[in-house]
Amino acid sequence: GELNARASGQAARRYIDRRSVMSHTQAPQRKTYVAKASLEVFYTGGPCRLSHDGTMVAAACHEAVNIVEVGTGKVVHNLPGDTEPITALCWSRDGRRVFSASRSMRCSVWDATTGESVRTFKAHSTPVLYMGVDPTGTLLVTTSADRTARVWDIDKGFCTHAFRGHGGMVTVACFHPDARKLQLYTGSQDGEVRAWSLRERKCVGVLQAHQSSVTAIQVPMAAEGGVDKLITCARDRVVHEWNLKTMKRISTLPVHEAAEGLVCLDPAAAAGLVGKAAVRAAPDAIYFATAGEKGMIRVWRMGTGKPVSSAVHLMAGRVVGAAHEGQEEDEEQDDAAAGTFVSLQPTSKGDGLLAVTGDSRLLFYGSGEVEDRDEEDEEEDDRDDEEEGKIVIQKELIGNTDEIIAAAFLPLRDGSKHGSTSEKVGDGKPALNALAVATNSSLLRVFDPSTMSCTAALAGHSGAILSLDVAVGPNGESLVLTGSRDHTVRLWDLTPAARAVTTGRAVAGGAATTAGAKCLAVGQGHVGAVAAVALAKRNGAPLALSGGADKVARVWDIAGALAAYAEARAEAFEAAGIDPKKHKGDHPSVRMEPVLLGAKAAAIAHDKAVNCAAIAPNLTLGATCSGDRTARLWRLPDLIPAGTIRGHKRGVWAIAFSPTDRIIATAGGDKFIKLWSCDPNAGVQSSCLRTLEGHTAAVLTLRFISSGTQIVSTGSDGLLVLWGVRTGAAVATLDGHDDKAWALASDADGDVLATGGADAKLTLWEDGTAEAAEEEAKELALKAGTQQALSNAAASGEHLKAAHLALKLGHPFALRKAIEAMMADPEGHGDAALDSFCSGMKGKTLHRYLSYIREWNANAKFCEAAQRCMASLFRLHSLSELSGVAGAKDTCETLKAFTTRHFARAGRLLRGTYLLDVALAGMGALLDDDMEGGLKIDDEVKTTDHRGIIAEMGFTPTDTNEIDTFGRLGIPAKLAARTPVLTKLTEHVGGDDMDDFDFVMEDEKGDAEELEGEMDEEEEEAEDDPSDSDSDAPPREVVTKKAPAKGKRAAPVKAPEPEPEPESDSDSDAPPMEVVTKKAPQRGRPPKAPKSSKSAAEELGLAVPPAISPRKTRRQRRESESEQVELGPEPEPKKKAAAKTPAKRKAAPKKEEAAPAKRSTRSRK
C-alpha cells in the first residue's frame, strides 16, 4: 500500500509540474497586490452628530473623534483625545468647527477643515452630557451632571450664563429656533423641563410631567402656532406638548416605547415620509418622528393615537425565539443592541433622518423609490406610493463591524463563471461585484466595494453567522449559503443586491435598491454551531456540504429547495389572485416564508469540530477538515469516505480544491500549507506533493487563483501571502491586518481580493502586477541614469556630487571613496566639503548614512573616514535630531565600542614612537623635514647653543637638561609634553639585543625610577663566582648623573682623560671621548672584548663618555664605584661618599685581575 501511494505521489508530482507549465502559459502570473480601499472602525458608540449641511459626521471612537465623509464613509480627520471617553459632540452652524467634551471634563474646539485643536477649556466640575449651538452660531450650551447648564461665547470663549435649579443631571438642552426669543430649554434626569430667559438670566418656567429622563426637546416651527409650542419626550413612553406662553401641558401622546430621539418634521419637506394623504388631511398639524428601543422609525401626528407611517423593523425576518439552548449571553446582548436606536437626527434638507443603532450603525432613512422592481409592479403601486408615506434605508454606514469572519463576492446573473465582471459602470471600468460579509452578528450584510458602504443588511439567523459561500443558481441567481450559531443553514437569493452594485444604482439609491433579497430555505439538522459550508460552483449549484461543532458533515439538496420555493411562490400568488408569470419578483401583498432545506446524507466526519468544507469542481468529491489534524475526502452525494489526509501537526483550518488539477490544499495551525493529490483511486492515504512555509502563525484561509497556478492565504499573523504552486515559494507577503485575518474572498480569477479579520477591518486588494512592473522599469531606468552620473562625477573629480549620488543609490563603497577623496584635498577644503555634504541630511537618508558610518568604523582601515563623518554630523545636527533617527541607540553603542578601540590603538602606537625617536636621535639618524632623505649634519650640531636634531623633535632651549644617550651629546633641550627622558643607560656584554640595556627613565617631575628588576639569588651567586666567568674583558660602566630639577642647571662632571686619538678635522673644542661598541656574540661562545674605534660622536667633535660596562653584581658595583672615584673629583653632593673609599682603593687592583662575571639572561620587567 505504501509503495502504491508513493508511486501515485510521484506520478502526481509529475502531473502537477506538467499542468503548471500549461497553466503558466494560459493564466497571468500575479506578482503583488495593492490595497485600494479599506473599511475601518470609526464609531464605537456614544455621541454621533451630523453636520448642518449633511456632508460630514462627527463620531466618537473610544477617546478620539473621527470626522467621516457621508458619501464615501472615509475618515477625513482623526481628532485625538485625552485617554477618556467622549461624552458630547456638536457642530457649529457653518460646519467649520467641532466641539467635543470628554469624561475628563475637558472641552475642546477643533478646526474641522484641518483637524487641529483651536482651544480647550473646562466647562463644568463634572462631565458634560450635552452640547448645542444656537441659531445664530455665536452661543454654545453645555449641560452637565453637576445639575447646571452654561452658555458660552464661541468666538471669545467665556461663559455668558450659568443656570442652576435642576434637581438631577441635565441631560438635554435646546435653543429656541427664533433667535429673537432668546430662550433656552433644558431637561434633566428626573423628568423636569425648565425654560430659561437669556435676557433676564433666570428661569421663566418649570414643566413637570415626565417620570423618567428627558431625551429630546423640540420646537415645531412648521406647525401652525408652533413657535409658541414645545414637544418633549422621555423614556417614560410618552410625548408631551406644551404651551410656552402659559407653561402648561396641552396634550400627551403615548408612543409605547422608551423614545431615545425625537425630530419635528416639516410636512412640506418630509411629505414622502409622512404621506401625501396625511398632509392633505391636516397640513397645519404637528408631525414628528421617534426612534427607540423597539428598533422602528415611526412618524406621528400630534393628537392621534397611532403612527402615520413607519419603517421596517431592524430585525425584520429574524426568527424570534429561535436561539439554541447553548447560545452565549453576550450574543443575546449584541442582538438586542442591533435592534435598538440610541439617537435620531434630521438631515440637512429636512426630508430624511439619521438614526444610530446600538451596534454602531448609521442608518440614513428617506422616502427613496425602490428601483429594482418590474415596470408593471411600479405602475400598479404608484397610486399607493403617492398616498402612503414610506420610510426606507437609503444608506448605511457601519461604524464598527466587529470581527469579520467570512466574506465572498456575489456572482453576476449573466456569468456562469464565478465572479465574472462583464458589466461596466459609467466610467467604462469593469464593475466590482457586491461583497457578502459575515460580521459576527446575525445579519448578513452586502457591501459595495467601490464605496465600502453597506447596501443591505438581511436578518434571519438568530445567532452569529460563522461561514458563507456563494454560487450561481440554475436561473442565474446569486445564491448565498450561510451557517450560524443557531445550528441552521440558510439559502439566500441576493440577486437584487448584486445587480444594484454592479450597475452602480446602489450608489444613488442605497439599500432601497436591494429590496427583493430574501431567504429561500432553512436547513435544520445540526446540533451544534455550523462553522463550515460549501456550495457547488457548477451546474446551477445542485448541492451543498456543511459541517460544524457536532463533528457531522451533511449534504443539502439545493436544487430541491429552489424547486420547492418556486412551487410555494406560485401557490401563494394564486391564493392572492395574482398571476405569478406577470410578476417576476415579489409582490407587497404576498408574504413568502422560507421553505425547508432537505438533507441528502449525513455522516460523522471527524473526532473534533469541522472547521472547513469544500466541493470539487466536478461535483464528485467533497472534503472536510477538522481540529483533529486530519482532512477527509468524501464521495458525493452519498458521503462515502474516499480518503484521509494526515500530515499536519496541529488542527487543519482550511481546505480547497484546485479548479484545474487533481490537487487539494490544506492549511493548519502548524503554519504550513500542504498540497496533496486528491485521486480517490490512490488509496486511503493521499500523498503530500509540496509544503509551503512562510506564515508566522496559524494559516486560517486559502484560495486558488490564476487558474490554479497560484494560492493566496491569510493567517493569524494578519498577513496576506501569494504563493506559486509550482515553485512552492512565496511570491509576495502583504501586511493588511493587526489581528487574525479570518476572511478571504476572491473575485473572478484573483483580480480583486477582499480580506477581513478580528481587527474589524475590511480591506480591498487589487492586482498590482502591471503597476509594479511599470514602477520597476522606471526605477531601473532612473537607477541606470544615476549610476552613469555617479561614474562621471567620480571621474571628473566632482567628489561632492559623487557622494550625493552614491548615497542616493545606496552604494557605500562609492560613497566612502568620494569621502576619502574629499578628505585628501591638497588645499585643505575637505572638512568644508564634508560639512556641505552632511548639512541637508534627515529622515531615511540620515539613517542610511549613519548605518554606513557604523560599518566603516568597525574596520581599522576605514575608521578615519568614519570619524571625520561623525565629527561633521555632530557639528551640524543637534542631539535631538540625531536621537530621532531609527535605531540611534544601537548605532551609538556600536560606534562607541569601536571608537574606544581605535583611540586605544592610536595611543599605543604613539607611545611606541617615543623610544624610536630617542634611539634615532642618539644615533644621529633622524631625518630633517627639509631634507630629502639624509642626515642633517651642519655646524649647528657642534655647538651647545642651538636646537639640533633633538630640538626638532619638540624640545626648546628654555630649560637645559643634560641628556646622555649612547654618550654625552651636550645639547641643551627642553622636554616636550609626554616625552620620556633617558637618564641612564647601562650595557652588559653578551646575550641578545633586548637584554643588553637597562634604562632608567625620569618622569616630568624629575624623579628617577629604576626599571631594572631584582636578580635571583642563583644568578647573583653565579656572578660572584669568578671561576664561572668565561670572558677576559674587564667590566666597565658609565656613570651618569641624575637630571636636575626644573629650573636648576646640572653640576659639571669631570670625565676621565681619554686615550690619545689621532687628529680630527672637527672644529669642536670639546676633547674627543672614546665609545666602546660590541657585536652580538655567537650562540654558545663567550663574547670577546670589543676593540676601540672612533664613533660618530667623535667624528662630529662631541664629548664622548667612557664605554658602557657590562652588568655587575652588587659587590662588583660597589667596587667599581670606588674605582670611579679615583678617576676624577666627585661633585659636591658626593664628597661624603668619597671620604669613605680609601679601604676600597686597595682592593680595586686585585679586582681588576678577576675575570668579568658570567652574564645571565633574565626576563625584562
Coordinates of N, CA, C and O in Angstrom, one line a residue, residues 486-619:
D486 N -26.9 29.3 15.4 CA -28.2 28.8 15.8 C -28.5 27.4 15.3 O -29.6 27.0 15.2
H487 N -27.4 26.7 14.8 CA -27.5 25.3 14.4 C -28.2 25.2 13.0 O -28.6 24.0 12.7
T488 N -28.4 26.2 12.3 CA -29.1 26.1 11.0 C -28.2 26.7 9.9 O -27.3 27.4 10.1
V489 N -28.6 26.3 8.6 CA -28.0 26.8 7.4 C -29.2 27.5 6.7 O -30.3 27.0 6.7
R490 N -28.9 28.6 6.0 CA -29.9 29.3 5.2 C -29.4 29.6 3.8 O -28.2 29.9 3.6
L491 N -30.3 29.5 2.9 CA -30.1 29.7 1.5 C -30.7 31.0 1.1 O -32.0 31.2 1.3
W492 N -29.9 32.0 0.6 CA -30.4 33.3 0.2 C -30.3 33.6 -1.3 O -29.4 33.0 -1.9
D493 N -31.2 34.4 -1.7 CA -31.2 34.9 -3.1 C -30.9 36.4 -3.0 O -31.7 37.2 -2.7
L494 N -29.6 36.8 -3.4 CA -29.2 38.2 -3.3 C -29.0 38.8 -4.7 O -28.2 39.7 -4.9
T495 N -29.8 38.3 -5.6 CA -29.7 38.9 -7.0 C -30.0 40.4 -7.0 O -29.2 41.1 -7.7
P496 N -31.0 40.9 -6.4 CA -31.2 42.3 -6.4 C -30.0 43.1 -5.9 O -29.6 44.2 -6.4
A497 N -29.4 42.7 -4.8 CA -28.2 43.4 -4.2 C -27.0 43.3 -5.2 O -26.3 44.3 -5.3
A498 N -26.8 42.2 -5.8 CA -25.7 42.0 -6.7 C -25.9 42.9 -7.9 O -25.0 43.6 -8.4
R499 N -27.1 43.0 -8.5 CA -27.4 43.8 -9.6 C -27.3 45.3 -9.3 O -26.8 46.0 -10.1
A500 N -27.8 45.7 -8.2 CA -27.7 47.1 -7.8 C -26.3 47.6 -7.7 O -25.9 48.7 -8.1
V501 N -25.4 46.8 -7.2 CA -24.0 47.2 -7.0 C -23.3 47.2 -8.3 O -22.5 48.2 -8.7
T502 N -23.4 46.2 -9.2 CA -22.7 46.1 -10.4 C -23.1 47.1 -11.4 O -22.4 47.6 -12.3
T503 N -24.4 47.5 -11.4 CA -24.9 48.6 -12.3 C -24.7 50.0 -11.8 O -25.0 50.9 -12.5
G504 N -24.2 50.1 -10.5 CA -24.0 51.4 -10.0 C -25.2 52.1 -9.4 O -25.1 53.2 -8.9
R505 N -26.3 51.4 -9.3 CA -27.5 52.0 -8.7 C -27.5 52.1 -7.2 O -28.2 52.9 -6.6
A506 N -26.7 51.2 -6.6 CA -26.6 51.2 -5.2 C -25.9 52.5 -4.6 O -26.2 52.9 -3.5
V507 N -25.2 53.2 -5.5 CA -24.5 54.4 -5.0 C -25.6 55.5 -4.9 O -25.5 56.3 -4.0
A508 N -26.5 55.5 -5.8 CA -27.5 56.6 -5.8 C -28.7 56.2 -4.9 O -29.2 57.1 -4.2
G509 N -29.1 55.0 -5.0 CA -30.3 54.6 -4.2 C -30.1 53.9 -2.9 O -31.0 53.8 -2.1
G510 N -28.9 53.5 -2.7 CA -28.6 52.9 -1.4 C -29.2 51.6 -1.2 O -29.5 50.8 -2.1
A511 N -29.6 51.3 0.1 CA -30.1 50.0 0.4 C -31.5 49.8 -0.1 O -32.0 48.6 -0.2
A512 N -32.2 50.8 -0.5 CA -33.5 50.7 -1.1 C -33.5 49.9 -2.4 O -34.5 49.2 -2.7
T513 N -32.4 49.9 -3.1 CA -32.3 49.2 -4.4 C -32.1 47.7 -4.2 O -32.1 46.9 -5.1
T514 N -31.8 47.3 -3.0 CA -31.6 45.8 -2.7 C -32.9 45.1 -2.2 O -32.8 44.0 -1.8
A515 N -34.0 45.8 -2.3 CA -35.2 45.2 -1.9 C -35.5 44.0 -2.8 O -35.3 44.1 -4.0
G516 N -36.0 43.0 -2.3 CA -36.2 41.7 -3.0 C -35.2 40.6 -2.7 O -35.5 39.5 -2.9
A517 N -34.1 41.0 -2.0 CA -33.2 40.0 -1.5 C -33.9 39.3 -0.3 O -34.4 39.9 0.5
K518 N -33.8 38.0 -0.4 CA -34.7 37.2 0.6 C -34.0 35.9 0.9 O -33.1 35.4 0.2
C519 N -34.5 35.3 1.9 CA -34.1 33.9 2.4 C -35.0 32.9 1.7 O -36.3 33.0 1.8
L520 N -34.5 31.9 1.0 CA -35.3 31.0 0.3 C -35.6 29.7 1.1 O -36.7 29.2 1.1
A521 N -34.6 29.2 1.8 CA -34.8 28.0 2.5 C -33.9 27.9 3.8 O -32.9 28.6 3.9
V522 N -34.4 27.1 4.7 CA -33.7 26.9 6.0 C -33.5 25.4 6.2 O -34.4 24.6 6.1
G523 N -32.2 25.1 6.5 CA -31.8 23.7 6.7 C -31.6 23.5 8.2 O -30.8 24.1 8.8
Q524 N -32.2 22.5 8.8 CA -32.1 22.1 10.2 C -31.6 20.7 10.3 O -32.0 19.8 9.4
G525 N -30.9 20.4 11.3 CA -30.4 19.0 11.5 C -29.1 19.0 12.3 O -28.9 18.0 13.0
H526 N -28.3 20.0 12.2 CA -27.1 20.1 13.0 C -27.5 20.4 14.5 O -28.5 21.0 14.8
V527 N -26.7 19.8 15.4 CA -26.9 20.0 16.8 C -25.8 20.9 17.4 O -25.6 20.9 18.7
G528 N -25.1 21.6 16.6 CA -24.0 22.5 17.0 C -23.9 23.6 16.1 O -24.5 23.6 15.0
A529 N -23.0 24.5 16.4 CA -22.8 25.7 15.5 C -22.2 25.2 14.2 O -21.3 24.4 14.1
V530 N -22.8 25.8 13.1 CA -22.4 25.4 11.7 C -21.2 26.3 11.3 O -21.4 27.5 11.0
A531 N -20.0 25.8 11.3 CA -18.8 26.6 11.1 C -18.3 26.5 9.7 O -17.3 27.2 9.3
A532 N -18.8 25.5 8.9 CA -18.3 25.3 7.5 C -19.5 25.0 6.6 O -20.3 24.2 6.9
V533 N -19.5 25.7 5.4 CA -20.5 25.5 4.4 C -19.8 25.6 3.0 O -18.8 26.3 2.9
A534 N -20.2 24.9 2.0 CA -19.7 24.9 0.7 C -20.8 24.7 -0.3 O -21.6 23.7 -0.1
L535 N -20.8 25.5 -1.4 CA -21.8 25.3 -2.5 C -21.1 24.8 -3.7 O -19.9 25.2 -3.9
A536 N -21.7 24.0 -4.4 CA -21.2 23.5 -5.7 C -21.2 24.7 -6.7 O -22.1 25.5 -6.8
K537 N -20.1 24.9 -7.4 CA -19.9 26.1 -8.3 C -20.4 25.9 -9.7 O -20.3 26.8 -10.5
R538 N -20.8 24.7 -10.1 CA -21.2 24.4 -11.4 C -22.6 23.8 -11.5 O -23.1 23.3 -10.4
N539 N -23.2 23.8 -12.7 CA -24.4 23.1 -12.9 C -25.6 23.6 -12.1 O -26.5 22.9 -11.6
G540 N -25.5 25.0 -11.8 CA -26.6 25.5 -11.0 C -26.6 25.2 -9.6 O -27.6 25.4 -8.9
A541 N -25.5 24.9 -9.0 CA -25.3 24.6 -7.6 C -26.4 23.6 -7.1 O -27.2 24.0 -6.3
P542 N -26.3 22.4 -7.5 CA -27.4 21.4 -7.1 C -27.3 21.0 -5.7 O -28.3 20.5 -5.1
L543 N -26.1 21.1 -5.1 CA -26.0 20.5 -3.7 C -25.0 21.4 -2.9 O -24.3 22.3 -3.5
A544 N -25.0 21.2 -1.6 CA -24.1 21.9 -0.7 C -23.6 20.9 0.4 O -24.2 19.9 0.7
L545 N -22.5 21.3 1.0 CA -21.9 20.5 2.1 C -21.6 21.4 3.3 O -21.2 22.5 3.1
S546 N -21.9 20.9 4.5 CA -21.8 21.7 5.7 C -21.2 20.8 6.8 O -21.3 19.6 6.8
G547 N -20.6 21.4 7.8 CA -20.1 20.7 9.0 C -20.0 21.7 10.1 O -20.0 23.0 9.9
G548 N -19.9 21.2 11.3 CA -19.9 22.1 12.5 C -19.4 21.5 13.7 O -18.6 20.5 13.7
A549 N -19.8 22.1 14.8 CA -19.3 21.7 16.1 C -19.8 20.3 16.5 O -19.2 19.7 17.5
D550 N -20.8 19.8 15.9 CA -21.3 18.4 16.2 C -20.5 17.3 15.5 O -20.9 16.2 15.6
K551 N -19.4 17.7 14.8 CA -18.5 16.7 14.1 C -19.2 16.0 13.0 O -18.6 15.0 12.5
V552 N -20.3 16.5 12.5 CA -21.1 15.8 11.5 C -21.0 16.6 10.2 O -21.1 17.8 10.2
A553 N -20.9 15.9 9.1 CA -21.0 16.5 7.8 C -22.3 16.2 7.1 O -22.8 15.0 7.2
R554 N -22.9 17.2 6.5 CA -24.3 17.0 5.8 C -24.2 17.5 4.4 O -23.6 18.5 4.1
V555 N -24.9 16.8 3.6 CA -25.1 17.2 2.2 C -26.6 17.7 2.0 O -27.5 16.9 2.4
W556 N -26.7 18.9 1.4 CA -28.0 19.5 1.3 C -28.4 19.5 -0.2 O -27.6 19.8 -1.1
D557 N -29.8 19.4 -0.4 CA -30.3 19.4 -1.7 C -30.7 20.8 -2.1 O -31.9 21.2 -1.8
I558 N -29.9 21.5 -2.7 CA -30.2 22.9 -3.1 C -31.2 23.0 -4.3 O -32.1 23.8 -4.2
A559 N -31.0 22.1 -5.2 CA -31.9 22.1 -6.4 C -33.4 21.8 -5.9 O -34.3 22.4 -6.4
G560 N -33.5 20.9 -5.0 CA -34.8 20.6 -4.5 C -35.4 21.7 -3.7 O -36.7 22.0 -3.8
A561 N -34.6 22.5 -3.0 CA -35.1 23.6 -2.2 C -35.6 24.8 -3.2 O -36.6 25.4 -2.9
L562 N -34.8 25.0 -4.3 CA -35.2 26.0 -5.2 C -36.5 25.6 -5.9 O -37.4 26.5 -6.1
A563 N -36.7 24.4 -6.2 CA -38.0 24.0 -6.8 C -39.1 24.1 -5.9 O -40.2 24.5 -6.2
A564 N -38.9 23.7 -4.6 CA -39.9 23.9 -3.6 C -40.3 25.3 -3.4 O -41.5 25.6 -3.2
Y565 N -39.4 26.2 -3.4 CA -39.7 27.6 -3.2 C -40.5 28.2 -4.4 O -41.4 29.0 -4.2
A566 N -40.1 27.8 -5.6 CA -40.8 28.3 -6.7 C -42.3 27.7 -6.7 O -43.2 28.5 -7.0
E567 N -42.5 26.5 -6.3 CA -43.8 26.0 -6.2 C -44.6 26.7 -5.1 O -45.8 27.0 -5.3
A568 N -44.0 27.0 -3.9 CA -44.7 27.7 -2.9 C -45.1 29.1 -3.3 O -46.1 29.6 -3.0
R569 N -44.2 29.7 -4.0 CA -44.5 31.1 -4.5 C -45.7 31.1 -5.5 O -46.5 32.0 -5.4
A570 N -45.7 30.1 -6.4 CA -46.8 30.1 -7.3 C -48.1 29.9 -6.6 O -49.1 30.5 -6.9
E571 N -48.1 29.0 -5.6 CA -49.3 28.8 -4.8 C -49.8 30.0 -4.1 O -51.0 30.4 -4.0
A572 N -48.8 30.8 -3.5 CA -49.2 32.0 -2.7 C -49.7 33.1 -3.7 O -50.7 33.8 -3.3
F573 N -49.2 33.2 -4.9 CA -49.7 34.2 -5.8 C -51.1 33.8 -6.3 O -51.9 34.7 -6.4
E574 N -51.3 32.5 -6.5 CA -52.6 32.1 -7.0 C -53.6 32.3 -5.8 O -54.8 32.7 -6.1
A575 N -53.2 32.1 -4.6 CA -54.1 32.3 -3.5 C -54.5 33.8 -3.3 O -55.6 34.1 -2.9
A576 N -53.6 34.7 -3.7 CA -53.8 36.1 -3.6 C -54.5 36.6 -4.9 O -54.8 37.8 -5.0
G577 N -54.7 35.8 -5.9 CA -55.3 36.2 -7.1 C -54.4 37.0 -8.0 O -54.9 37.8 -8.8
I578 N -53.1 36.7 -8.0 CA -52.1 37.4 -8.8 C -51.4 36.4 -9.7 O -51.1 35.3 -9.2
D579 N -51.3 36.7 -10.9 CA -50.6 35.9 -11.9 C -49.1 35.9 -11.6 O -48.5 36.9 -11.8
P580 N -48.5 34.8 -11.2 CA -47.1 34.8 -10.9 C -46.2 35.0 -12.2 O -45.0 35.4 -12.0
K581 N -46.7 34.7 -13.4 CA -45.9 34.9 -14.6 C -45.7 36.4 -14.9 O -44.8 36.7 -15.5
K582 N -46.7 37.2 -14.5 CA -46.6 38.6 -14.8 C -45.7 39.4 -13.8 O -45.3 40.5 -14.1
H583 N -45.5 38.8 -12.7 CA -44.6 39.4 -11.6 C -43.4 38.5 -11.4 O -43.5 37.4 -10.8
K584 N -42.3 38.9 -11.9 CA -41.1 38.2 -11.7 C -40.6 38.2 -10.3 O -40.0 37.3 -9.8
G585 N -40.8 39.4 -9.7 CA -40.3 39.5 -8.3 C -41.4 39.3 -7.3 O -42.5 38.7 -7.6
D586 N -41.2 39.7 -6.0 CA -42.1 39.6 -5.0 C -43.2 40.7 -5.1 O -43.0 41.7 -5.7
H587 N -44.3 40.4 -4.6 CA -45.4 41.3 -4.5 C -45.7 41.8 -3.1 O -45.6 40.9 -2.2
P588 N -45.9 43.1 -2.8 CA -46.1 43.5 -1.5 C -47.3 42.8 -0.7 O -47.2 42.7 0.5
S589 N -48.3 42.4 -1.5 CA -49.4 41.8 -0.8 C -49.2 40.3 -0.6 O -50.0 39.6 0.0
V590 N -48.1 39.7 -1.1 CA -47.8 38.3 -0.9 C -46.6 38.2 0.0 O -45.5 38.7 -0.3
R591 N -46.7 37.5 1.1 CA -45.6 37.3 2.1 C -45.1 35.9 1.9 O -45.9 34.9 2.2
M592 N -43.9 35.7 1.6 CA -43.3 34.4 1.4 C -42.4 34.0 2.6 O -41.7 34.8 3.2
E593 N -42.5 32.8 3.0 CA -41.7 32.2 4.1 C -40.7 31.3 3.5 O -41.0 30.6 2.5
P594 N -39.6 31.1 4.1 CA -38.6 30.2 3.6 C -39.1 28.7 3.7 O -39.8 28.4 4.6
V595 N -38.7 27.9 2.7 CA -39.1 26.5 2.7 C -38.0 25.7 3.4 O -37.0 26.2 3.8
L596 N -38.3 24.5 3.6 CA -37.4 23.6 4.3 C -36.3 23.1 3.3 O -36.6 22.6 2.2
L597 N -35.1 23.2 3.8 CA -33.9 22.7 3.0 C -33.6 21.2 3.4 O -33.3 21.0 4.6
G598 N -33.8 20.3 2.5 CA -33.7 18.9 2.9 C -32.2 18.4 2.8 O -31.4 19.0 2.0
A599 N -31.9 17.4 3.6 CA -30.5 16.8 3.6 C -30.5 15.5 2.9 O -31.4 14.7 3.0
K600 N -29.5 15.3 2.0 CA -29.4 14.1 1.2 C -28.7 13.0 2.0 O -28.9 11.8 1.9
A601 N -27.7 13.4 2.8 CA -26.8 12.4 3.5 C -26.2 13.1 4.7 O -26.1 14.3 4.7
A602 N -25.8 12.3 5.7 CA -25.1 12.8 6.9 C -24.2 11.7 7.4 O -24.5 10.5 7.3
A603 N -23.1 12.1 8.0 CA -22.1 11.2 8.5 C -21.2 11.9 9.5 O -21.0 13.1 9.4
I604 N -20.8 11.1 10.5 CA -19.8 11.6 11.4 C -18.4 11.7 10.7 O -17.9 10.7 10.3
A605 N -17.9 12.9 10.6 CA -16.8 13.1 9.8 C -15.5 13.1 10.5 O -14.5 12.5 10.0
H606 N -15.4 13.7 11.7 CA -14.2 13.8 12.4 C -14.4 13.6 13.9 O -15.5 13.5 14.4
D607 N -13.2 13.6 14.6 CA -13.2 13.4 16.1 C -13.4 14.7 16.8 O -13.7 14.7 18.0
K608 N -13.2 15.8 16.1 CA -13.4 17.1 16.6 C -14.3 18.0 15.7 O -14.7 17.5 14.6
A609 N -14.5 19.2 16.0 CA -15.4 20.1 15.2 C -14.8 20.3 13.8 O -13.6 20.3 13.6
V610 N -15.7 20.3 12.8 CA -15.4 20.6 11.5 C -15.1 22.1 11.3 O -16.0 22.9 11.6
N611 N -14.0 22.4 10.7 CA -13.6 23.8 10.5 C -13.9 24.3 9.1 O -14.1 25.5 9.0
C612 N -13.8 23.5 8.1 CA -14.0 24.0 6.7 C -14.4 22.8 5.9 O -14.2 21.7 6.2
A613 N -15.1 23.2 4.8 CA -15.6 22.2 3.8 C -15.4 22.7 2.4 O -15.4 24.0 2.2
A614 N -15.3 21.8 1.4 CA -15.1 22.2 0.0 C -15.7 21.1 -0.9 O -15.8 20.0 -0.5
I615 N -16.0 21.5 -2.1 CA -16.6 20.6 -3.1 C -15.7 20.8 -4.3 O -15.4 21.9 -4.8
A616 N -15.4 19.6 -4.9 CA -14.5 19.6 -6.1 C -15.3 20.2 -7.3 O -16.5 20.2 -7.3
P617 N -14.5 20.7 -8.3 CA -15.2 21.3 -9.5 C -16.1 20.3 -10.2 O -17.1 20.7 -10.8
N618 N -15.8 19.0 -10.2 CA -16.6 18.0 -10.9 C -17.7 17.5 -10.1 O -18.5 16.6 -10.6
L619 N -17.9 18.0 -8.9 CA -19.0 17.7 -8.0 C -19.1 16.3 -7.6 O -20.1 15.8 -7.0

